[in-house]
mmCIF file of C-alpha atoms in Angstrom:
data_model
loop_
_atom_site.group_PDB
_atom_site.id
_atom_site.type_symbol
_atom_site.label_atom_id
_atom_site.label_comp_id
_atom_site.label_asym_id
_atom_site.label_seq_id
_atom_site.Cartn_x
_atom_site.Cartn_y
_atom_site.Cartn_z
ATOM 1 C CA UNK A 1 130.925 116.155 90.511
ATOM 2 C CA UNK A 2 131.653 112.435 89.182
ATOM 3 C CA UNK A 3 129.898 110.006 91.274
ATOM 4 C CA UNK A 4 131.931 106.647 91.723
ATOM 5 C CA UNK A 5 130.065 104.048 90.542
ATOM 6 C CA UNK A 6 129.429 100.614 91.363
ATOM 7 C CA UNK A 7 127.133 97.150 90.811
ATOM 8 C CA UNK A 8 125.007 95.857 92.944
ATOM 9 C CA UNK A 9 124.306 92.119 93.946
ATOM 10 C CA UNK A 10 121.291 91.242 95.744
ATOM 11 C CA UNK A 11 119.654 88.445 97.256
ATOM 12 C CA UNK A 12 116.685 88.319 99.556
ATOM 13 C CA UNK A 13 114.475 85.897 100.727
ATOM 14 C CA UNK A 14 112.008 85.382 103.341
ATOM 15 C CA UNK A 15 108.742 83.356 104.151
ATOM 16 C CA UNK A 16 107.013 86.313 106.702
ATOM 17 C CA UNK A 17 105.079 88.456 106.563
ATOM 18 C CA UNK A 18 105.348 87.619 103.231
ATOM 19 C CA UNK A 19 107.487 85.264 100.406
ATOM 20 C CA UNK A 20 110.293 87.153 99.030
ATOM 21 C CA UNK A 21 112.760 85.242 96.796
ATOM 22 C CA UNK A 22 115.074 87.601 94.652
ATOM 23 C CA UNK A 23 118.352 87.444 93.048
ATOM 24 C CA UNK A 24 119.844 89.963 90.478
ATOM 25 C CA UNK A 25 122.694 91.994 89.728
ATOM 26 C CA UNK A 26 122.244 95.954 89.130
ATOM 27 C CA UNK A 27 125.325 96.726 86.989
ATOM 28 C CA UNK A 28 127.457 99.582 87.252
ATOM 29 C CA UNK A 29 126.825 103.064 85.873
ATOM 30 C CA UNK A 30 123.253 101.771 84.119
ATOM 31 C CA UNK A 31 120.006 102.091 84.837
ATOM 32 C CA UNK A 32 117.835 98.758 86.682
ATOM 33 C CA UNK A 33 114.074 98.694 86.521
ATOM 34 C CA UNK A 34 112.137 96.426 88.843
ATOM 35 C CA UNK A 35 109.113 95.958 87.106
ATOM 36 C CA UNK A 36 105.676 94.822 88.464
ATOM 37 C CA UNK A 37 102.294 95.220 90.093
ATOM 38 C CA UNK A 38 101.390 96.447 93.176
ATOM 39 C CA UNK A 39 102.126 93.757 96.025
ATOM 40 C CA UNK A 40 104.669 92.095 93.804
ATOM 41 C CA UNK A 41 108.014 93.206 96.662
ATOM 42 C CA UNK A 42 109.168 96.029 94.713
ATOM 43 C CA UNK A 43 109.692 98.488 97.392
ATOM 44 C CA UNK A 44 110.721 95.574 99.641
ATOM 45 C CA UNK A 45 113.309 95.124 97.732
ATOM 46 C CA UNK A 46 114.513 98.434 97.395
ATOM 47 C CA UNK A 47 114.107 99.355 101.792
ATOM 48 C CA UNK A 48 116.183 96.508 101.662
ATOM 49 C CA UNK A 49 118.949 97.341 99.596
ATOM 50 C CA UNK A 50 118.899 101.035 101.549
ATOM 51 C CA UNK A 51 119.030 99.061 105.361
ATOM 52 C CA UNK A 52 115.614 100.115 105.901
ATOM 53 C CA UNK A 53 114.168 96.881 106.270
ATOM 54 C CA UNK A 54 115.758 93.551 106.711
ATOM 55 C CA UNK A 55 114.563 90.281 105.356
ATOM 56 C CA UNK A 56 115.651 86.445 107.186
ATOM 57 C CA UNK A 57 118.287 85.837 104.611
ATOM 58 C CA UNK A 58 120.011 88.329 102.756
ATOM 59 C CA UNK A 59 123.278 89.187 101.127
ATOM 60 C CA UNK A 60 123.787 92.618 99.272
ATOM 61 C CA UNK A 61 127.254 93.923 97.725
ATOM 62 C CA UNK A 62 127.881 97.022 96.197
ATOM 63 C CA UNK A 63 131.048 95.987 94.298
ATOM 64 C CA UNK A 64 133.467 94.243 96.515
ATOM 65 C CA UNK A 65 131.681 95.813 99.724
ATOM 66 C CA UNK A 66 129.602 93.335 101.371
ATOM 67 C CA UNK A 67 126.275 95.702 102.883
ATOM 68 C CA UNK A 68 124.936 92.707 104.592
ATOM 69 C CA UNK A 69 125.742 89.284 104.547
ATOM 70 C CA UNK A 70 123.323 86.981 107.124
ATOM 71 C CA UNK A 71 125.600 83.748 107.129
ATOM 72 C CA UNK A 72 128.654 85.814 108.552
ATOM 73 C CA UNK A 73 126.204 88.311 110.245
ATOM 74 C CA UNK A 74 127.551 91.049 108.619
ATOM 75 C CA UNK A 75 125.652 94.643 108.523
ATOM 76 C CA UNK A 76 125.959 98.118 107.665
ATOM 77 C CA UNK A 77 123.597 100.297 108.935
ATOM 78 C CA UNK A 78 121.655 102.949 106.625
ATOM 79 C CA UNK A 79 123.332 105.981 107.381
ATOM 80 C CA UNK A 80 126.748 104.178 106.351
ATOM 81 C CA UNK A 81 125.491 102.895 103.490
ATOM 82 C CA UNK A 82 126.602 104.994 100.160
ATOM 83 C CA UNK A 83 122.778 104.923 99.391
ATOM 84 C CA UNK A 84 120.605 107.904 98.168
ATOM 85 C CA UNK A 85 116.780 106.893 97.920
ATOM 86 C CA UNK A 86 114.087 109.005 96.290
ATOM 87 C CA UNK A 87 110.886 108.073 97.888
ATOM 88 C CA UNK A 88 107.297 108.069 96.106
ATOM 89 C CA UNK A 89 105.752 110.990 98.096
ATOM 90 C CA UNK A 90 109.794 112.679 97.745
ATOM 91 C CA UNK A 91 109.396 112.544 101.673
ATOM 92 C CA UNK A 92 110.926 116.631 101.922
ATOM 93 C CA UNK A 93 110.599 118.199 104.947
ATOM 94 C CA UNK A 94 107.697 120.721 105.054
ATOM 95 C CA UNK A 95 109.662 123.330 107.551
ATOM 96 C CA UNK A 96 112.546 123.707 105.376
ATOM 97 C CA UNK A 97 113.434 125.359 102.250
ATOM 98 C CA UNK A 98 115.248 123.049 99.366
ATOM 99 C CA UNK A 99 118.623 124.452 100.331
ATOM 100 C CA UNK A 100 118.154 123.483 104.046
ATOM 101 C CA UNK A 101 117.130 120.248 102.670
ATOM 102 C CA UNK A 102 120.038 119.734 100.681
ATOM 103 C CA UNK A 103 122.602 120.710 103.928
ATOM 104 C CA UNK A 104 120.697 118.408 106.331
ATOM 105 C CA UNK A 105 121.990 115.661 103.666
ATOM 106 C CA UNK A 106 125.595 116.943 104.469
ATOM 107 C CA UNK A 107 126.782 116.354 107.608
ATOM 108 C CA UNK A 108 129.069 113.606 107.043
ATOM 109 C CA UNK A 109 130.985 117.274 105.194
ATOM 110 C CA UNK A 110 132.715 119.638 107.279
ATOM 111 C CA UNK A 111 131.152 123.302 107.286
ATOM 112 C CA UNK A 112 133.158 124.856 104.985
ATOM 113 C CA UNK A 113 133.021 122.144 102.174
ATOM 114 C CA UNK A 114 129.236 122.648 102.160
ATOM 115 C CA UNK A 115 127.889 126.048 100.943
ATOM 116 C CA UNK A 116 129.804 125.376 97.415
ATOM 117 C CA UNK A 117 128.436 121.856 97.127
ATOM 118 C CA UNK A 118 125.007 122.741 97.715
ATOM 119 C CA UNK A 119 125.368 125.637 95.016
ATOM 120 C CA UNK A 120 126.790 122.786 92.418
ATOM 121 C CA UNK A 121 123.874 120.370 93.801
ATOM 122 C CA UNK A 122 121.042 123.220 93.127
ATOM 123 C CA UNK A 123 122.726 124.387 89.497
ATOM 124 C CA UNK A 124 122.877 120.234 88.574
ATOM 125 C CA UNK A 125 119.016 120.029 89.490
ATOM 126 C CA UNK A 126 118.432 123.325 88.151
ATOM 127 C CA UNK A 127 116.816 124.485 91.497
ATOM 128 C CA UNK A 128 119.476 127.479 91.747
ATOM 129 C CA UNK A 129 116.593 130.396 91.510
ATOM 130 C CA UNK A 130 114.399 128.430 94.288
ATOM 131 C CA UNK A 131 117.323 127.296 96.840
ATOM 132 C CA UNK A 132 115.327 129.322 99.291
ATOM 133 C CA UNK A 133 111.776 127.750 99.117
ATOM 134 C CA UNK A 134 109.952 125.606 100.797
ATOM 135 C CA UNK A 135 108.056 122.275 99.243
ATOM 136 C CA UNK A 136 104.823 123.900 99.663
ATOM 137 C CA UNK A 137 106.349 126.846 96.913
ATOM 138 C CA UNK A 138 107.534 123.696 94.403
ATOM 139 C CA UNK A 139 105.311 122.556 91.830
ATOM 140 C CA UNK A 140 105.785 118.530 91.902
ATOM 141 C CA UNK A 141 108.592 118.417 89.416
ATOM 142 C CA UNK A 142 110.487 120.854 91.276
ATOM 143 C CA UNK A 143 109.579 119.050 94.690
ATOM 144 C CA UNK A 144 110.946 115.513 92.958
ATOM 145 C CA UNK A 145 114.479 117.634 91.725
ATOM 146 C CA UNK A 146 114.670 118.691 95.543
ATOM 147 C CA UNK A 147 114.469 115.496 96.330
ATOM 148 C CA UNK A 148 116.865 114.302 93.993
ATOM 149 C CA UNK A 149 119.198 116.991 95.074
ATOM 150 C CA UNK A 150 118.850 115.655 98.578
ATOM 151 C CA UNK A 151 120.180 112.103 97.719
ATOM 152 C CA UNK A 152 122.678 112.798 95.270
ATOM 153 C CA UNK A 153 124.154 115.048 98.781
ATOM 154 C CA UNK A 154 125.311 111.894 100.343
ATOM 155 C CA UNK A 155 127.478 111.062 97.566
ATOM 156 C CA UNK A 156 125.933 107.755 96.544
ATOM 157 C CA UNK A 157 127.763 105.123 94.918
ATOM 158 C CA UNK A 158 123.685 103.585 94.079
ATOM 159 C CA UNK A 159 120.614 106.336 93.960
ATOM 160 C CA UNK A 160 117.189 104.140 94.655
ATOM 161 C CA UNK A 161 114.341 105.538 93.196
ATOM 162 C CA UNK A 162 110.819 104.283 94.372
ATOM 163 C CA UNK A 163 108.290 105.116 91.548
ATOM 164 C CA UNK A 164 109.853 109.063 91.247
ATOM 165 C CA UNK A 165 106.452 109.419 88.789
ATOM 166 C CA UNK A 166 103.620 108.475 90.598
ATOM 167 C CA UNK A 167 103.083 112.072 92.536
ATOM 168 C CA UNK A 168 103.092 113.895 88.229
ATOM 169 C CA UNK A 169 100.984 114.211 85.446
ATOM 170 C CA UNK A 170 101.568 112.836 82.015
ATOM 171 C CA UNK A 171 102.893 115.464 80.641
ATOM 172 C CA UNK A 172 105.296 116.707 83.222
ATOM 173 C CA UNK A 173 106.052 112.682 83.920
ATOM 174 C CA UNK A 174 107.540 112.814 80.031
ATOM 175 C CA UNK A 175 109.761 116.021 80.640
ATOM 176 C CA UNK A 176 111.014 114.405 84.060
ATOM 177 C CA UNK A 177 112.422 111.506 82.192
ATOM 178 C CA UNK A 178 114.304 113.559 80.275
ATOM 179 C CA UNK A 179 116.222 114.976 83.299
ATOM 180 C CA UNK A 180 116.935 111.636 84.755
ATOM 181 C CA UNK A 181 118.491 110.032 81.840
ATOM 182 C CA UNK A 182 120.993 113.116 81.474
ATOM 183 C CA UNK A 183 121.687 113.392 84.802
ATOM 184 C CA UNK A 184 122.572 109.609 85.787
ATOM 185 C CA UNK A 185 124.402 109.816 82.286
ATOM 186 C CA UNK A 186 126.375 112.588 83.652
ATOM 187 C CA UNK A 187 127.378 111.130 87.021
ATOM 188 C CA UNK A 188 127.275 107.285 85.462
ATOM 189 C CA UNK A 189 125.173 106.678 89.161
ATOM 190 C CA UNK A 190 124.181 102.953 89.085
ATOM 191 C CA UNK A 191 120.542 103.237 89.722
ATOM 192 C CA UNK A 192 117.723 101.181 90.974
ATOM 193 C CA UNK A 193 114.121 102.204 89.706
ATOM 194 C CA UNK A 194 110.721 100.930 91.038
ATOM 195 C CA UNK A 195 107.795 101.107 88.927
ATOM 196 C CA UNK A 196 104.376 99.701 87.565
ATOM 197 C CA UNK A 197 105.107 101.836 83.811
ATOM 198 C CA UNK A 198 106.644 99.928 81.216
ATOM 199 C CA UNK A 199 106.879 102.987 79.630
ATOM 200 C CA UNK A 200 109.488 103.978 82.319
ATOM 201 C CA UNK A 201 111.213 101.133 81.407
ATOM 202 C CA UNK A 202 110.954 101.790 77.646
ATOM 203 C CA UNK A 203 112.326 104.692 77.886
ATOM 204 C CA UNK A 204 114.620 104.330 80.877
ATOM 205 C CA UNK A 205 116.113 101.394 81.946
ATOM 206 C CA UNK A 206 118.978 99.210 80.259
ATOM 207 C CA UNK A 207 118.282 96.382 82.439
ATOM 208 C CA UNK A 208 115.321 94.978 83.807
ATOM 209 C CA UNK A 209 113.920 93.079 86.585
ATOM 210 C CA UNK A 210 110.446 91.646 86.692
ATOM 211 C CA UNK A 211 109.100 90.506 89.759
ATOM 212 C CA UNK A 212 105.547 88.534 90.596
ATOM 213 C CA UNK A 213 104.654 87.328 93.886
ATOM 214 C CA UNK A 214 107.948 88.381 95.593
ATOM 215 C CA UNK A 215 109.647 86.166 92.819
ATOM 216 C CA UNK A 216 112.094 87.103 89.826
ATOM 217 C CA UNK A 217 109.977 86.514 86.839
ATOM 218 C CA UNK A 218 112.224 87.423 84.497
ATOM 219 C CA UNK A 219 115.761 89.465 84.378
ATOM 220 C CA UNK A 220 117.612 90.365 81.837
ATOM 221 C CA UNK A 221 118.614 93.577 79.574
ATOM 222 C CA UNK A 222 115.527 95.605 78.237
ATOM 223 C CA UNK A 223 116.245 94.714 74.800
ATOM 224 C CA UNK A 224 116.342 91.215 75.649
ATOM 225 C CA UNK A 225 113.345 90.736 77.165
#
């Protein structure tokens, strides 16, 4: 279950409803924090990079593949985008159980392809005993692996995570940072993470983003900065 993996390259900027000026680079098979308070464009940035929200100038590669490009008008839309985004409140559907979930993600497979792939999805989140549960049923680390399980479905080349912590305790926060690491070492997924922890970063990211105002403060590899 390899994920390809790619960079990204984005740039953004805009003057409403807000200022938004960002450049950076996301490279391939690591992990990217953007890093900064509440307000500062974080998940701007990252609706943006999925095709949920566009911005007056903007030009976003993955690799060689231009995602949007305003001076030649170029644009994917987000279901064509090799995208899988993680958002804060995991955003699972309360009518279905995790393995529903997971097949809803799926339809760009044919029928038969699926049943095994969900299996391989469940076993790499280890969700295999609770497949057949709803969110309601999941305590919130399980809820955040369903989730997970969800994204990594559309066979990203990126996986976009939007402050995966926020919704767990301490202790359970510590444990799920565990299980990220190995898995995005495992499929060498380039990833994008939001969040107001430098701990996450500590302990997470190899590169780093900081951003104030809608602005790149600072960028650079964690041990560099």
């Amino acid at each position: 279950m390899q994920a390809r993996s790619a960079g990204l390259t984005v740039n953004l900027r805009q003057t409403q409803p807000f200022a938004l000026d960002v450049s950076f680079e996301a490279p391939p098979g690591e992990i990217t924090a953007l890093f900064g308070h509440s307000g500062s464009g974080k998940t701007t940035v990252l609706r943006a990079i999925a095709g949920l929200q566009r911005t007056a100038d903007a030009r976003i590669l993955c690799g060689d593949d231009v995602w949007c490009e305003t001076a030649t008008r170029a644009w994917r839309p987000p279901h064509l985008r090799p995208v899988g985004f993680v958002f804060q409140d995991y955003g699972l559907f309360p009518h279905l159980s995790v393995r529903e979930q997971v097949d809803l993600a799926l339809g760009h497979r044919p029928s038969a392809e699926r049943p095994p792939r969900i299996q391989a999805l469940l076993e790499l989140t280890q969700l295999q005993e609770l497949g057949n549960r709803r969110p309601a049923a999941l305590s919130g680390g399980q809820q955040q692996r369903a989730a997970i399980a969800r994204a990594l479905a559309r066979d990203p080349q990126v996986l976009l995570l939007d402050e995966p912590f926020a919704a767990v305790d301490w202790a359970l926060r510590e444990s799920l940072r565990h299980e990220l690491v190995a898995l995005q070492r495992a499929l060498s997924l380039t990833v994008v993470l939001v969040t107001h922890d430098f701990e996450d970063v500590a302990k997470l990211a190899s590169h780093l983003v900081v951003l104030e105002r809608g602005r790149v403060a600072a960028s650079g590899t964690v041990e560099d900065l």
